[in-house]
CSV table of C-alpha atoms in Angstrom, one decimal:
chain,number,residue,atom,x,y,z
D,883,MET,CA,73.4,105.1,102.0
D,884,LYS,CA,72.4,103.4,98.8
D,885,ALA,CA,75.1,101.0,97.3
D,886,ILE,CA,76.3,101.9,93.9
D,887,ASN,CA,78.4,100.0,91.3
D,888,PRO,CA,81.6,102.0,90.8
D,889,LEU,CA,82.6,100.0,87.8
D,890,GLU,CA,79.4,101.0,86.0
D,891,LEU,CA,80.0,104.6,86.8
D,892,ILE,CA,83.6,104.5,85.7
D,893,HIS,CA,82.6,102.8,82.4
D,894,ARG,CA,79.9,105.4,81.8
D,895,TYR,CA,82.6,108.2,81.8
D,896,TYR,CA,85.6,106.3,80.4
D,897,SER,CA,84.2,104.1,77.7
D,898,GLY,CA,85.7,106.3,75.0
D,899,ASN,CA,89.2,105.8,76.5
D,900,PRO,CA,89.6,102.1,77.2
D,901,ASP,CA,93.4,102.4,78.1
D,902,LEU,CA,92.6,105.0,80.7
D,903,GLU,CA,89.6,103.0,82.0
D,904,LYS,CA,91.8,99.9,82.5
D,905,LEU,CA,94.5,101.9,84.2
D,906,LEU,CA,92.0,103.6,86.5
D,907,VAL,CA,90.3,100.4,87.5
D,908,THR,CA,93.7,98.6,88.1
D,909,HIS,CA,94.9,101.4,90.3
D,910,SER,CA,91.6,101.9,92.1
D,911,LYS,CA,91.2,98.1,92.8
D,912,ALA,CA,94.7,98.0,94.4
D,913,VAL,CA,93.8,101.0,96.6
D,914,ALA,CA,90.4,99.5,97.5
D,915,ASP,CA,91.9,96.1,98.4
D,916,ARG,CA,94.5,97.8,100.7
D,917,ALA,CA,91.9,100.0,102.3
D,918,LEU,CA,89.6,97.0,102.9
D,919,ALA,CA,92.4,95.0,104.4
D,920,ILE,CA,93.1,97.9,106.8
D,921,ALA,CA,89.4,98.0,107.7
D,922,ASP,CA,89.4,94.2,108.3
D,923,ARG,CA,92.4,94.5,110.6
D,924,HIS,CA,90.7,97.3,112.5
D,925,PRO,CA,87.0,96.5,113.0
D,926,GLU,CA,87.1,98.9,116.0
D,927,PHE,CA,86.9,101.8,113.5
D,928,GLY,CA,83.5,100.7,112.3
D,929,VAL,CA,84.1,101.8,108.7
D,930,ASP,CA,81.3,100.9,106.2
D,931,ARG,CA,83.1,98.4,103.9
D,932,ASP,CA,80.7,99.0,101.0
D,933,PHE,CA,81.3,102.7,101.1
D,934,LEU,CA,85.1,102.2,101.5
D,935,TYR,CA,85.2,100.0,98.4
D,936,GLU,CA,83.0,102.4,96.3
D,937,ALA,CA,84.9,105.5,97.4
D,938,ALA,CA,88.3,103.9,96.8
D,939,MET,CA,87.2,102.8,93.4
D,940,LEU,CA,86.1,106.3,92.5
D,941,HIS,CA,88.7,108.5,94.3
D,942,ASP,CA,90.6,109.2,91.0
D,943,ILE,CA,87.6,109.4,88.6
D,944,GLY,CA,88.6,113.0,87.8
D,945,ILE,CA,91.8,112.0,86.0
D,946,LEU,CA,89.6,112.0,82.8
D,947,TYR,CA,89.8,115.7,82.7
D,948,VAL,CA,93.6,116.3,83.2
D,949,ASP,CA,96.5,116.6,80.9
D,950,ALA,CA,98.8,113.6,81.7
D,951,PRO,CA,99.5,111.8,78.4
D,952,GLY,CA,102.0,109.4,80.0
D,953,ILE,CA,99.0,107.8,81.7
D,954,HIS,CA,96.5,108.2,78.8
D,955,CYS,CA,94.9,111.4,80.2
D,956,HIS,CA,94.2,113.8,77.4
D,957,GLY,CA,92.2,116.5,79.2
D,958,THR,CA,93.0,120.2,79.6
D,959,HIS,CA,93.4,120.7,83.4
D,960,PRO,CA,96.6,120.3,85.5
D,961,TYR,CA,96.9,116.9,87.2
D,962,ILE,CA,96.7,118.5,90.7
D,963,GLN,CA,93.0,119.3,89.9
D,964,HIS,CA,91.9,115.7,89.4
D,965,GLY,CA,90.6,115.5,93.0
D,966,ILE,CA,88.3,118.5,92.7
D,967,LEU,CA,87.3,117.6,89.2
D,968,GLY,CA,86.3,114.1,90.3
D,969,ALA,CA,84.5,115.6,93.3
D,970,ALA,CA,82.4,117.8,91.0
D,971,LEU,CA,81.6,114.8,88.8
D,972,LEU,CA,80.6,112.7,91.9
D,973,ARG,CA,78.5,115.5,93.3
D,974,GLN,CA,76.6,115.7,90.0
D,975,GLU,CA,75.9,112.0,90.5
D,976,GLY,CA,74.5,112.7,94.0
D,977,LEU,CA,77.5,111.1,95.8
D,978,GLU,CA,78.6,113.8,98.3
D,979,ASP,CA,80.5,111.5,100.6
D,980,HIS,CA,82.4,109.9,97.7
D,981,ALA,CA,83.1,113.4,96.4
D,982,ARG,CA,84.8,114.4,99.7
D,983,VAL,CA,87.1,111.4,99.4
D,984,ALA,CA,88.1,112.4,95.8
D,985,GLU,CA,88.9,116.0,96.8
D,986,ARG,CA,90.8,115.1,99.9
D,987,HIS,CA,93.2,112.4,98.8
D,988,THR,CA,96.0,114.4,97.1
D,989,GLY,CA,99.2,113.7,99.0
D,990,THR,CA,98.1,113.4,102.6
D,991,GLY,CA,95.6,116.2,102.0
D,992,LEU,CA,96.1,119.8,101.2
D,993,THR,CA,95.5,122.7,103.6
D,994,ALA,CA,94.4,126.2,102.5
D,995,ALA,CA,97.8,127.5,103.7
D,996,GLU,CA,99.7,125.0,101.5
D,997,ILE,CA,97.6,125.9,98.5
D,998,GLN,CA,98.4,129.6,99.0
D,999,ARG,CA,102.1,129.1,99.8
D,1000,GLN,CA,102.7,126.8,96.8
D,1001,GLY,CA,100.5,128.8,94.5
D,1002,LEU,CA,98.6,125.7,93.5
D,1003,PRO,CA,95.9,126.0,90.8
D,1004,LEU,CA,93.1,125.0,93.2
D,1005,PRO,CA,90.4,127.0,95.0
D,1006,VAL,CA,91.8,127.9,98.4
D,1007,ALA,CA,90.2,125.5,100.9
D,1008,ASP,CA,91.0,122.7,103.3
D,1009,TYR,CA,91.2,119.4,101.4
D,1010,THR,CA,92.5,117.2,104.2
D,1011,PRO,CA,90.9,113.9,105.0
D,1012,LYS,CA,88.6,114.1,108.0
D,1013,THR,CA,86.8,110.7,108.4
D,1014,THR,CA,88.5,107.4,109.1
D,1015,ALA,CA,87.4,106.1,105.7
D,1016,GLU,CA,88.9,109.2,104.0
D,1017,LYS,CA,92.2,108.7,105.8
D,1018,MET,CA,92.3,104.9,105.0
D,1019,ILE,CA,91.8,105.5,101.3
D,1020,CYS,CA,94.3,108.4,101.2
D,1021,TYR,CA,96.9,106.2,103.1
D,1022,ALA,CA,96.3,103.2,100.8
D,1023,ASP,CA,96.6,105.4,97.7
D,1024,LYS,CA,100.1,106.4,98.6
D,1025,PHE,CA,101.3,102.8,97.9
D,1026,TYR,CA,100.3,102.8,94.2
D,1027,SER,CA,101.2,104.9,91.3
D,1028,LYS,CA,99.2,105.2,88.1
D,1029,SER,CA,102.5,105.4,86.1
D,1030,ARG,CA,103.4,101.9,87.4
D,1031,PRO,CA,100.1,100.3,88.0
D,1032,ASN,CA,101.3,96.8,88.7
D,1033,GLU,CA,103.8,97.8,91.4
D,1034,GLU,CA,103.3,98.3,95.1
D,1035,LYS,CA,105.5,100.9,96.8
D,1036,SER,CA,107.1,100.1,100.1
D,1037,TYR,CA,106.4,102.4,103.0
D,1038,GLU,CA,109.8,104.0,102.5
D,1039,GLN,CA,109.2,104.6,98.8
D,1040,ALA,CA,105.8,106.1,99.5
D,1041,ALA,CA,107.3,108.3,102.3
D,1042,ARG,CA,110.1,109.5,99.9
D,1043,SER,CA,107.6,110.5,97.2
D,1044,LEU,CA,105.7,112.5,99.8
D,1045,ALA,CA,108.9,114.1,101.2
D,1046,LYS,CA,109.3,116.0,97.9
D,1047,PHE,CA,106.4,118.2,99.0
D,1048,GLY,CA,107.6,118.8,102.5
D,1049,ILE,CA,107.9,117.1,105.9
D,1050,ASP,CA,104.3,117.7,107.0
D,1051,GLY,CA,102.9,115.1,104.6
D,1052,VAL,CA,105.5,112.5,105.8
D,1053,GLN,CA,104.6,113.1,109.4
D,1054,VAL,CA,100.9,112.6,108.6
D,1055,PHE,CA,101.8,109.5,106.6
D,1056,GLU,CA,103.8,108.1,109.6
D,1057,GLN,CA,100.8,108.8,112.0
D,1058,TRP,CA,98.6,106.8,109.6
D,1059,ARG,CA,101.1,104.0,109.6
D,1060,GLN,CA,101.0,103.9,113.4
D,1061,THR,CA,97.2,103.9,113.3
D,1062,PHE,CA,96.5,101.6,110.4
D,1063,GLY,CA,99.7,99.4,110.3
């Protein structure tokens, strides 16, 4: 897999919105640092550190297209779609593996049944993380909010924010804590 510069890619799409670009980079860097620390603690997983960094930096690239003015997003789509929108952008760039991370990181992943049950504005499909790298990034992401970019959540705070959407996500998050520490 050819290495890419995620900051260059982000800048290409976000140069017209420097506040959002700064927020995205701050959030993504925190997620990347945590995911890389997990990989360093667990070399037995054999995760490609370059890919982990790139994918963590790009997992939220789709926020450019969503309507969330509180975090400088002035697009037209619902926030829940940022993963699939980012995945589409990354696929256009020829980054299929990175795209899968983007579309599978919401909550602890979304199943087709959850999308149908909740009536979410997403194509009905399975968007749960499959690879170890996808799970590491998804787990790391739960500790950081774009609305408070300079704060790290505790495990308990992250679990409480997931609990609003049901116990299943909290159980997956706990499994990841057992695996990743």
